[in-house]
Coordinates of C-alpha atoms in Angstrom, one line a residue:
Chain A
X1 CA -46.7 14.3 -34.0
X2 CA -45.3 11.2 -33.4
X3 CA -46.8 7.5 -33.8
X4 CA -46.7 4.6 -31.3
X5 CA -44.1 3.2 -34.3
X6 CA -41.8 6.2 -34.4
X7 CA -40.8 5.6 -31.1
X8 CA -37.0 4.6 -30.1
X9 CA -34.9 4.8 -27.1
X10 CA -33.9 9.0 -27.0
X11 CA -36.8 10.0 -28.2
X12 CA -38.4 13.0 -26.6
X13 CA -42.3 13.8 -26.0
X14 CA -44.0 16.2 -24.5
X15 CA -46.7 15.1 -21.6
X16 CA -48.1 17.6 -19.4
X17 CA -45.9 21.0 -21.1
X18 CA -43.2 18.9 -19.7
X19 CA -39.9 17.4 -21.7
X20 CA -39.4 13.7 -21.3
X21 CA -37.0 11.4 -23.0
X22 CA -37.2 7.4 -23.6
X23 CA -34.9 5.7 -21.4
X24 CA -36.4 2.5 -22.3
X25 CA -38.0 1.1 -25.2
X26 CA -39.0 -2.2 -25.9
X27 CA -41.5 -3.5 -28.6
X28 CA -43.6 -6.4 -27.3
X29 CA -46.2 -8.2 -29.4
X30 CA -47.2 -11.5 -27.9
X31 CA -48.4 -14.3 -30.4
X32 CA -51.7 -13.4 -32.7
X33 CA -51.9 -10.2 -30.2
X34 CA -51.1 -6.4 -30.5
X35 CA -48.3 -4.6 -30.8
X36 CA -47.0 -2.8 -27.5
X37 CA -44.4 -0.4 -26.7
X38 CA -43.3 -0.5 -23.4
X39 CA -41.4 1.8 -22.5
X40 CA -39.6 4.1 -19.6
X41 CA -39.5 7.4 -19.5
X42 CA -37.6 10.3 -17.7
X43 CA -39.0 14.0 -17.0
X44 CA -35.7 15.5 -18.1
X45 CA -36.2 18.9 -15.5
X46 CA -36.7 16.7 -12.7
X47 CA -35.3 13.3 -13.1
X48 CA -38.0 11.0 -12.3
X49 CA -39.1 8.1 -14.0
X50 CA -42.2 5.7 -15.0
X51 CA -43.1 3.3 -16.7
X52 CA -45.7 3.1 -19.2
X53 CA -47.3 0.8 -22.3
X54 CA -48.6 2.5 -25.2
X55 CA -50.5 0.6 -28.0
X56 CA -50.0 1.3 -31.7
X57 CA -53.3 4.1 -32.1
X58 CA -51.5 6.6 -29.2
X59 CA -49.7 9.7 -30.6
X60 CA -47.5 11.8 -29.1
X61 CA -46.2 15.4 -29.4
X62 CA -42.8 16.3 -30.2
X63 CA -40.4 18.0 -26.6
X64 CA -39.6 21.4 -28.5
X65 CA -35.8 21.6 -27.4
X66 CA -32.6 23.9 -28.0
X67 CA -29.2 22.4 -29.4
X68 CA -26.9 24.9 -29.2
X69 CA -23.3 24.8 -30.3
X70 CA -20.6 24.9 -27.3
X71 CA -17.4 24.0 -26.1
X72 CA -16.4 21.9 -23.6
X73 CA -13.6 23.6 -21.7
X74 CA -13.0 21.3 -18.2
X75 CA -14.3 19.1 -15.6
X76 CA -14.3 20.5 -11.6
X77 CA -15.5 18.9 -8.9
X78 CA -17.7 17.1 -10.4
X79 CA -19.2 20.2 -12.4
X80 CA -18.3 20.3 -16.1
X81 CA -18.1 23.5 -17.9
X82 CA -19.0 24.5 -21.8
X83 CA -18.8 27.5 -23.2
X84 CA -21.2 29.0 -25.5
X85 CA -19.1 29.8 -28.8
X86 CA -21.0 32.7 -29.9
X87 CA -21.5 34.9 -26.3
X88 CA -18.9 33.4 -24.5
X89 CA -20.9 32.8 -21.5
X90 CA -19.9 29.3 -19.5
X91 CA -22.8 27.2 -18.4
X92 CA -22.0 24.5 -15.7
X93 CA -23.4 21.2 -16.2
X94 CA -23.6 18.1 -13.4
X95 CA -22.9 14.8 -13.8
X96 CA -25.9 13.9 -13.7
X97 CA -26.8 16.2 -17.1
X98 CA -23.8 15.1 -18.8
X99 CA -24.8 11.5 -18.8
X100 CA -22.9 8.9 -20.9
X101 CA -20.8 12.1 -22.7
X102 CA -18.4 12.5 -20.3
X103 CA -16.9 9.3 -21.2
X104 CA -15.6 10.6 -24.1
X105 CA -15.4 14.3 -23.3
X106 CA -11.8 15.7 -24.0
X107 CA -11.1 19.5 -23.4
X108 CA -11.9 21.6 -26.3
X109 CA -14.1 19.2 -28.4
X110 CA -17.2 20.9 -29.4
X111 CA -20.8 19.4 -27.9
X112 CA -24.4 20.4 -28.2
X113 CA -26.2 21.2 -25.4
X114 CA -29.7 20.4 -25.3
X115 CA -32.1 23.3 -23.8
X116 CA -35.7 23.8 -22.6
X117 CA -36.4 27.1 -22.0
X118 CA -32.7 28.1 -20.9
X119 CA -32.3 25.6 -18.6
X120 CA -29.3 22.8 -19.4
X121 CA -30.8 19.3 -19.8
X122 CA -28.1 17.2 -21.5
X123 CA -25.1 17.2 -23.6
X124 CA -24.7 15.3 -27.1
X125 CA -21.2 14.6 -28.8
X126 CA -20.0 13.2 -32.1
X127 CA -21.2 10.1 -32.8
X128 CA -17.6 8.8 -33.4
X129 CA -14.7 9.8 -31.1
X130 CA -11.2 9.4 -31.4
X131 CA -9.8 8.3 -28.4
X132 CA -5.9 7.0 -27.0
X133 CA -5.6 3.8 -25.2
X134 CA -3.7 4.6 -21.5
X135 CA -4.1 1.2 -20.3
X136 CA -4.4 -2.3 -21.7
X137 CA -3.2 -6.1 -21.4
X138 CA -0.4 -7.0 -23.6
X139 CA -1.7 -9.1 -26.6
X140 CA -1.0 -12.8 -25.9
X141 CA 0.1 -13.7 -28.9
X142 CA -2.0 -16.7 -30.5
X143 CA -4.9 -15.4 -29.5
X144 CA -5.9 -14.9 -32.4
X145 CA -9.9 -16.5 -32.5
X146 CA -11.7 -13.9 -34.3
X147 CA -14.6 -12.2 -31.7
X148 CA -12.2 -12.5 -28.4
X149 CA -11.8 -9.2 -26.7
X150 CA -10.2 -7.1 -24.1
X151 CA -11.0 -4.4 -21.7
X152 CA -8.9 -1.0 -22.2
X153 CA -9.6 2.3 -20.4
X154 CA -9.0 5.4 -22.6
X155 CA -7.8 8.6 -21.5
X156 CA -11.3 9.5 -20.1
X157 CA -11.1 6.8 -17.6
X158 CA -13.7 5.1 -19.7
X159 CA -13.1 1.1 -19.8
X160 CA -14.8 -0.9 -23.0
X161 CA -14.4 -4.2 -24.8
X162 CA -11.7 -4.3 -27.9
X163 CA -10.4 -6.7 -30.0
X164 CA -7.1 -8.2 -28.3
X165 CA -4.5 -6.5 -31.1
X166 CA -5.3 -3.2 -29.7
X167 CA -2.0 -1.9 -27.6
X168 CA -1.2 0.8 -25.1
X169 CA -0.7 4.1 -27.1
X170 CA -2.7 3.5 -29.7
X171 CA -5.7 5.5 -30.7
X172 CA -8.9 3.7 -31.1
X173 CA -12.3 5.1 -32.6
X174 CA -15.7 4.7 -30.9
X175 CA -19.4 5.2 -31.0
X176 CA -20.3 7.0 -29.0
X177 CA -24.2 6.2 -29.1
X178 CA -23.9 3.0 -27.9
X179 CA -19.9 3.3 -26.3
X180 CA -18.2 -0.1 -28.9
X181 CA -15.3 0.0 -30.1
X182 CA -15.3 0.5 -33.9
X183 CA -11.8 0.5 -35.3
X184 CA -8.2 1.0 -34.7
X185 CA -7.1 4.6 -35.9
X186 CA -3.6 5.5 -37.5
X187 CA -2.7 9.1 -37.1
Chain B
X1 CA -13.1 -2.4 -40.8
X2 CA -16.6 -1.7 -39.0
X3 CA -18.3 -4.4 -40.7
X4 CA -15.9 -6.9 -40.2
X5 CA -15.8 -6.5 -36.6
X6 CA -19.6 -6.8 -36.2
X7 CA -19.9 -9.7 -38.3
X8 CA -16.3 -11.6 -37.2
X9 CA -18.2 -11.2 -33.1
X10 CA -21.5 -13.0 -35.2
X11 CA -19.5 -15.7 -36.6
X12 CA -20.1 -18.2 -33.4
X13 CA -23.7 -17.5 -33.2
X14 CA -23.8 -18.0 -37.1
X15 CA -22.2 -21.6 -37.0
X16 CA -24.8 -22.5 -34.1
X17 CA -27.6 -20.9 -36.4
X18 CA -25.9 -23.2 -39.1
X19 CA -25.6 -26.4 -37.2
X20 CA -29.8 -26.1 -35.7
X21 CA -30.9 -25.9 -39.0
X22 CA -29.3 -29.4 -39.9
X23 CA -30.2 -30.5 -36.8
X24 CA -33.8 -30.1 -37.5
X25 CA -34.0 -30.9 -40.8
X26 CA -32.0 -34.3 -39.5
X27 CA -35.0 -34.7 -37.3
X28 CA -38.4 -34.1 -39.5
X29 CA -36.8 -36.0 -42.6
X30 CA -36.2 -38.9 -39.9
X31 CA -39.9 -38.6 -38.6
X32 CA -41.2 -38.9 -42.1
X33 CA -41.8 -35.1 -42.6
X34 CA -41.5 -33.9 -46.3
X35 CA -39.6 -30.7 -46.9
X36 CA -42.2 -28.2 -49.0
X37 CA -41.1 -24.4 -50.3
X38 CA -44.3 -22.3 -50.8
X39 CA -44.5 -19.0 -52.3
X40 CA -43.3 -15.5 -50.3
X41 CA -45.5 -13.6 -52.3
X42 CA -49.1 -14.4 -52.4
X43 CA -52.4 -12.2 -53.3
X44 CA -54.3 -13.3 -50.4
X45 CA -52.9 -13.5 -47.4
X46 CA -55.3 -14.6 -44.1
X47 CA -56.9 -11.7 -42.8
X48 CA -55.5 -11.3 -38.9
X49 CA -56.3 -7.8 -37.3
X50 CA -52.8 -7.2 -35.7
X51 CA -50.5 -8.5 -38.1
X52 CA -50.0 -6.1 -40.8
X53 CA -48.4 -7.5 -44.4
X54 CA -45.9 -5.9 -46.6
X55 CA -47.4 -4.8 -50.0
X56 CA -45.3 -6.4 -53.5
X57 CA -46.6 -5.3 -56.7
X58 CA -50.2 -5.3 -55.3
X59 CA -49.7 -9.4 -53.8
X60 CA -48.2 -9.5 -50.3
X61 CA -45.3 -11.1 -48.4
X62 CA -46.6 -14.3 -46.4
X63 CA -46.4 -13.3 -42.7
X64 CA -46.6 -17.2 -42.3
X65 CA -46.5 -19.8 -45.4
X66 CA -49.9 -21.5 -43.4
X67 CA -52.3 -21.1 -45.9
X68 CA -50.7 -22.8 -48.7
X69 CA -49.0 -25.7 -46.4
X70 CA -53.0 -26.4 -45.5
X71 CA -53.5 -26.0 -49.2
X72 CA -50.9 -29.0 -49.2
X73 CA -52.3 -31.4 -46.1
X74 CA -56.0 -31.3 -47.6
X75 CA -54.4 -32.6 -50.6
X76 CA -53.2 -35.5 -49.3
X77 CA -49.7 -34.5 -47.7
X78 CA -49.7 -36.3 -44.4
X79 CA -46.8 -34.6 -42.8
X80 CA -44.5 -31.6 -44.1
X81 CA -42.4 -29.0 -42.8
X82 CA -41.3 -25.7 -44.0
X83 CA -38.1 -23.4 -42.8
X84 CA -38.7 -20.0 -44.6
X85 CA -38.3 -16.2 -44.1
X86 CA -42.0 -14.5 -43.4
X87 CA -42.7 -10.9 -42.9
X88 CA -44.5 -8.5 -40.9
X89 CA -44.6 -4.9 -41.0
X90 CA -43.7 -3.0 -38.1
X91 CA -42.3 -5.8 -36.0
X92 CA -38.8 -4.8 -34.6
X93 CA -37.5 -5.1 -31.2
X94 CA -35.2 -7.1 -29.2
X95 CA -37.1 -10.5 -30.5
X96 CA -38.8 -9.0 -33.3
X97 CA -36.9 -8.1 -36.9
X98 CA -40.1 -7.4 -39.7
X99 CA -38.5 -10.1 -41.6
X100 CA -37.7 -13.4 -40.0
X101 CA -37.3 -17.5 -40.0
X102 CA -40.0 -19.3 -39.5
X103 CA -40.2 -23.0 -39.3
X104 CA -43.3 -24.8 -39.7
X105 CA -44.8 -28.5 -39.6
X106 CA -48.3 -30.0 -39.7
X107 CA -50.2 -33.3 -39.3
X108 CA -52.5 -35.0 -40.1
X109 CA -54.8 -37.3 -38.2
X110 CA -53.4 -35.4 -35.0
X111 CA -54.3 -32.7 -32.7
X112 CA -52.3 -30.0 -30.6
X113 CA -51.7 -32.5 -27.9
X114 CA -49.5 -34.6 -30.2
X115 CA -47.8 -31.6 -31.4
X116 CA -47.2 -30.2 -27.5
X117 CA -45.1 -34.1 -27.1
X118 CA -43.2 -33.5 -31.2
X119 CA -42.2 -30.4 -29.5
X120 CA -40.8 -31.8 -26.2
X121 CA -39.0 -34.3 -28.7
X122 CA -37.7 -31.4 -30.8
X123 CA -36.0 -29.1 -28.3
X124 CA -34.5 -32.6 -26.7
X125 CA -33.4 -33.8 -29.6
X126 CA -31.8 -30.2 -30.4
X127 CA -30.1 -30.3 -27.2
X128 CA -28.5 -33.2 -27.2
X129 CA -27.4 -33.2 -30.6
X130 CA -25.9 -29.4 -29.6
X131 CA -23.9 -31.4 -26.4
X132 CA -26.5 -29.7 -23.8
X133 CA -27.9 -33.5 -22.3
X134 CA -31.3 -32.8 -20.6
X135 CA -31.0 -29.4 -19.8
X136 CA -30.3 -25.6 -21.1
X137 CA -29.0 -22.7 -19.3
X138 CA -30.0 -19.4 -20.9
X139 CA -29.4 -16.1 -18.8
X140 CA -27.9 -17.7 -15.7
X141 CA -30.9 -19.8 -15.4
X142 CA -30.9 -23.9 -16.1
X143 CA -34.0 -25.0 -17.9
X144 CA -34.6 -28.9 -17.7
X145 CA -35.7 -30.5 -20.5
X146 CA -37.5 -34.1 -19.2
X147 CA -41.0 -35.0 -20.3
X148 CA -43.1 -33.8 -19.4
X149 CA -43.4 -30.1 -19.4
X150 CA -45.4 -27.9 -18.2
X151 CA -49.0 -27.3 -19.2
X152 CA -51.2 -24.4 -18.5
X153 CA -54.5 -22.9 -19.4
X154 CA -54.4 -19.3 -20.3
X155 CA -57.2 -19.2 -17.8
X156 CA -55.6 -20.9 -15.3
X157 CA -52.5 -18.7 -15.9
X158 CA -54.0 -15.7 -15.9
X159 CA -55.6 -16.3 -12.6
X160 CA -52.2 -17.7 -11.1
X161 CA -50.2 -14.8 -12.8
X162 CA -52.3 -12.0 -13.1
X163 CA -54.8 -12.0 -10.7
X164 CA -57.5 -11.6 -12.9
X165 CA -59.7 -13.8 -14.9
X166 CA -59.6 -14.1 -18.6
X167 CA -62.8 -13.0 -18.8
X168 CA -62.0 -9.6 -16.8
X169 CA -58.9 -8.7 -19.1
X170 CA -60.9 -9.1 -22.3
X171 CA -63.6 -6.8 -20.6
X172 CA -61.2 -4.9 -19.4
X173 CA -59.3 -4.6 -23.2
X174 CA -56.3 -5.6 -21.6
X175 CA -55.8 -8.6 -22.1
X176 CA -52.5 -8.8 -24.0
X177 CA -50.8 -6.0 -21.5
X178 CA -51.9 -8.6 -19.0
X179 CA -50.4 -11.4 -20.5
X180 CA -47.2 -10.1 -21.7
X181 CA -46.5 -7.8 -18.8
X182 CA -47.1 -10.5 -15.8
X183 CA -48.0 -14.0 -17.3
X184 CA -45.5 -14.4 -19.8
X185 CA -42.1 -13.6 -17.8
X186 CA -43.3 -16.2 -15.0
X187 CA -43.4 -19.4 -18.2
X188 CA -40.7 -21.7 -19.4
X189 CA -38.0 -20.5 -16.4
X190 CA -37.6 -23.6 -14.5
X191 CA -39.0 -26.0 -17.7
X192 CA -40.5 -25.1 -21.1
X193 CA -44.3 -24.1 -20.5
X194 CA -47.3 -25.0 -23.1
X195 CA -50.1 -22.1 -22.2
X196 CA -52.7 -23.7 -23.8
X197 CA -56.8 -23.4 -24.3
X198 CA -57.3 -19.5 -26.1
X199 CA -60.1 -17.7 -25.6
X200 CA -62.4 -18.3 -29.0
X201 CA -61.5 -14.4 -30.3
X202 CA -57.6 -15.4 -30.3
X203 CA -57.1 -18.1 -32.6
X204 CA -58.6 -17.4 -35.9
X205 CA -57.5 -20.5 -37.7
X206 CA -57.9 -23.0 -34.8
X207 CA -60.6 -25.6 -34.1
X208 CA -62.9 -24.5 -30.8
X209 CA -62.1 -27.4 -27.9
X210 CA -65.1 -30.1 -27.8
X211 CA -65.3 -29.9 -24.1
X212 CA -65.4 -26.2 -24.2
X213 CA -66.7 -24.4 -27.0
X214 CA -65.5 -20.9 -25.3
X215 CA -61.5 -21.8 -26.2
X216 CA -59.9 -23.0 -28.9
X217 CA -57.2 -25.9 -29.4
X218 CA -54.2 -23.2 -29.4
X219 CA -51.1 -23.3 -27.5
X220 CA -47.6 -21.4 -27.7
X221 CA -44.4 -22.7 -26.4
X222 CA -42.8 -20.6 -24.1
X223 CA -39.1 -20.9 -22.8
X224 CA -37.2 -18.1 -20.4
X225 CA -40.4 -15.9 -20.7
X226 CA -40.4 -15.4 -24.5
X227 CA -42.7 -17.4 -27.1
X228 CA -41.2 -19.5 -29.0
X229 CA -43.8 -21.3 -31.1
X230 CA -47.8 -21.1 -31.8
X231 CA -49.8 -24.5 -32.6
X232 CA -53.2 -24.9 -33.2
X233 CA -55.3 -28.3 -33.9
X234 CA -56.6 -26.5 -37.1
X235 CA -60.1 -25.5 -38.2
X236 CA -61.3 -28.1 -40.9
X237 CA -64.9 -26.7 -41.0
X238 CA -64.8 -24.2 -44.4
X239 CA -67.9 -22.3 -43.6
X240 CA -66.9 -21.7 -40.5
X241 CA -63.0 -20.2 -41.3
X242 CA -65.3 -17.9 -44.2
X243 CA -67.4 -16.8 -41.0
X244 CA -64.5 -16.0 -38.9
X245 CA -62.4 -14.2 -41.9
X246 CA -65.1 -11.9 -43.1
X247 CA -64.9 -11.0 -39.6
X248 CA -61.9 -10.5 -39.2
X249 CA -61.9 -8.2 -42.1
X250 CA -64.1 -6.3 -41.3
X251 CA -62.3 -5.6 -38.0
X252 CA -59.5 -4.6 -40.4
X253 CA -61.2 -2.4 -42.7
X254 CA -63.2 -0.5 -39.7
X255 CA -59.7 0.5 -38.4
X256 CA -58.7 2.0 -41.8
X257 CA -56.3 -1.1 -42.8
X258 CA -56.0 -2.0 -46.6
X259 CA -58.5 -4.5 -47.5
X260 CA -56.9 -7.8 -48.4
X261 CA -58.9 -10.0 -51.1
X262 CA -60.5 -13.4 -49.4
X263 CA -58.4 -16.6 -50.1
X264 CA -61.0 -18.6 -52.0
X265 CA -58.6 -21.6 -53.0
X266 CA -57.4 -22.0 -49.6
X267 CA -61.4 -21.8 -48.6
X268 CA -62.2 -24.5 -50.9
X269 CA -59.1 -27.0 -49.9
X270 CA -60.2 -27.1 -46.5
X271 CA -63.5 -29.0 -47.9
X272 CA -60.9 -32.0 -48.3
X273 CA -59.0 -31.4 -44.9
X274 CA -59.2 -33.9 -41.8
X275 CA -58.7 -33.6 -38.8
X276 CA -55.1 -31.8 -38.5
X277 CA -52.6 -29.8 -36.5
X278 CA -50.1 -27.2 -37.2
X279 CA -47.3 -25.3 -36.0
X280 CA -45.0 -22.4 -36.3
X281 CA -42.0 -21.6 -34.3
X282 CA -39.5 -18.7 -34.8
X283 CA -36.1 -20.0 -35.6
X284 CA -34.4 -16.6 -34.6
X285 CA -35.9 -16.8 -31.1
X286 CA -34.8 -21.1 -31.2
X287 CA -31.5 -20.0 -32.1
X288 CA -31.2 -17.4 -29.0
X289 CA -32.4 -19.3 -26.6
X290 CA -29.3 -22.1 -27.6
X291 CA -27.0 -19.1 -28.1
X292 CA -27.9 -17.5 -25.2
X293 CA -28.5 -14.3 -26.1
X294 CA -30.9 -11.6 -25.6
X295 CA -31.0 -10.0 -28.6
X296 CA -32.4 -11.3 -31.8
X297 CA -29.6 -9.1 -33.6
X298 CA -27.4 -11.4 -31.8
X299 CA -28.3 -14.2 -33.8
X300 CA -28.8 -12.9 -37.9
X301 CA -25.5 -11.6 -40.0
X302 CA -27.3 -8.7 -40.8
X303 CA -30.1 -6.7 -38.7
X304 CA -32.4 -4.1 -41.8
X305 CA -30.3 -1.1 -39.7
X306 CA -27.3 -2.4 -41.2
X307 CA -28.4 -2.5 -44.7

């Protein structure tokens, strides 16, 4: 079981024999009061979504869910396909299911996909990923203020905030639990 | 290489961090205030059901340096301040971190109406030493700074905010969902807000109104929706504080918290304490409010997750 302090955004719970994750969380306390956890949550079979405060005395069960190991092969309209890497068989996944991942999905990286009872929920990834820079702004020399940064979009099509060195070409390394930039990478 | 980064995107934050703790020891040294440092680690801290301590070699880390800074005023001190880190157990979110800055002052001879005008003087003498002028923009939103602010009984704001009466929500046992959920994000967003006048059950250390035994002389300091600071004009009646500990306590032990010894000294000081007023205010949350950030990460070099 979880406690009303164990919670965190990504968490899942189960309510109801039903999977939920924590979209949301925030820890509110106001002045001399109680702590509350408002968070919101997302039935992860059917998509929809509340809102709720708990107070520090709930408890909560644990979402019993499958990671298996897979492969990500390609993206077609708008479906992407993994591959399980022990029967072979290829799930499709929607976009929807893929959620932040496919930001940094490449073809061939490996990925777990999260289950509940056979039925594809969500996709999780490294946490870092190595990714190449295909288009970025020169770097205006001078501009050399330490915290500036620049937008770049990596070969995903993904577009995030680096420091201003970072060039066209290069390779860059990012987390992809919260989608920074982390650190220039030399092959 | 990852730390750097991080850090090097802090470092503008950090220099404001820097520059508004000058700036307000600039102002209580000018106002006569003296500077005190009181032990983090004490064996009895004041009992408070919802804030829970961290246990050091069986004493505990202040959550709040109050008791020995009233220790100090009963003494004799007329006016001191304090800037220190406090800590609470299980407090982290975007304006929480379980270990924080806390700035403190107290008075004597005063009550928490002078303290609601030291504060208007504070934040304006922040802001124009910080180049703002009369007014702050946090979030998009401009916050204007002229005397006076806002003022506003919990029970007037509950009933203009929340649609029910104080009385209902503490019925109800929902009275801090209600507050933080519908009358808090609707203070400080055109001016700074004082919600003032706490129901008797919500201010442990404060002095009940004379007007009104039902409240007591407590206010917090609100600016953009989140609190900034918590003032009381402070209980001086000894018998009456070891009344409202014990019970207090006893709240705490009947939910299966560890007992905390009772702080005789401090219970004996307040036999030499006038009448008096106190504050504390979360520097973090001062410093985001100039910075204009969200995030109370935003705002310290290093976060516990970075440890």
């Amino acid at each position: 079981m979880y406690a009303a302090s164990d919670l965190k955004k990504n968490l899942r719970i189960k309510i109801d024999n039903e999977p939920y994750i924590l979209t949301e969380f925030n820890f509110v306390k106001p002045g001399k009061g109680q702590a509350l956890y408002r968070c919101k949550l997302k039935n992860m079979i059917s998509g929809a979504q509340f809102e709720r405060t708990f107070r520090s005395v709930d408890v909560f069960e644990p979402a019993d869910l499958q990671e298996k190991k897979m492969q990500y092969l390609y993206e077609q309209d708008g479906k992407y396909c993994f591959m399980d890497n022990e029967s072979y068989e290829q799930i499709l996944l929607t976009a929807e299911q893929v959620g932040d991942a496919r930001n940094y999905l490449i073809e061939n990286i490996e990925a777990e996909v999260l289950l509940f009872e056979d039925r594809p929920l969500g996709v999780t990834i490294a946490n870092f990923m190595d990714l190449v820079v295909t288009k970025a702004d020169p770097w205006a020399k001078g501009d050399s203020v330490s915290g500036n940064t620049k937008p770049v979009t990596v070969e995903t099509g993904y577009v995030l905030q680096v420091p201003p060195f970072i060039e066209e070409g290069e390779k860059i390394r990012v987390d992809t639990r919260t989608g920074e930039y982390l650190t220039r990478v030399k092959d | 290489m990852v730390d750097s980064w991080s850090l090097a995107k802090k470092q503008r934050a950090l220099e404001l961090r820097a520059r508004i703790l000058q700036e307000l020891r600039n102002f209580f040294i000018a106002r006569g205030y003296l500077e005190i440092e009181t032990p983090c680690l004490i064996p009895a801290p004041a009992p408070e059901f919802h804030i829970d301590t961290m246990v050091c070699h069986g004493w505990f880390l202040h959550p709040s340096p109050e008791l020995c800074m009233k220790r100090l005023l009963a003494a004799g001190y007329d006016k001191i301040f304090q800037i220190c880190r406090c800590f609470r157990q299980h407090e982290r979110g975007a304006r929480h971190l379980p270990e924080f800055t806390m700035l403190e002052w107290y008075r004597r001879d005063a009550d928490y109406r002078e303290l609601m005008e030291e504060c208007e003087d504070l934040i304006l003498h922040l802001a124009a030493a910080l180049d703002h002028g009369n007014a702050i923009c946090y979030q998009g939103q401009i916050i204007h700074l002229q005397k006076p602010w806002e003022r506003i009984t919990v029970h007037a704001a509950f009933e203009k905010y929340a649609a029910l009466s104080v009385e209902e929500a503490l019925v109800g046992d929902c009275f801090d969902e209600g507050l933080t959920a519908r009358v808090e994000p609707n203070l400080g967003k055109e001016q700074p807000t004082f919600l003032y006048d706490y129901p008797l059950a919500l201010g442990s250390l404060a002095r009940a109104k004379k007007e009104d035994a039902s409240v007591v002389e407590r206010f917090e300091l609100y600016m953009a929706g989140m609190e900034l600071a918590n003032a009381f004009t402070e209980l001086t009646d000894a018998e009456e504080q070891r009344r409202r500990f014990v019970k207090e306590e006893d709240k705490r032990r009947r939910a299966g918290k560890p007992p905390y010894p009772v702080p005789e000294p401090f219970l004996e000081s307040l036999q030499g304490l006038e009448e008096s007023a106190g504050i504390a205010l979360g520097l973090d949350r001062l410093v985001m409010i100039f910075a204009d950030v969200l995030h109370i990460d935003d705002v310290v070099a290093f976060p516990p997750e970075t440890l």
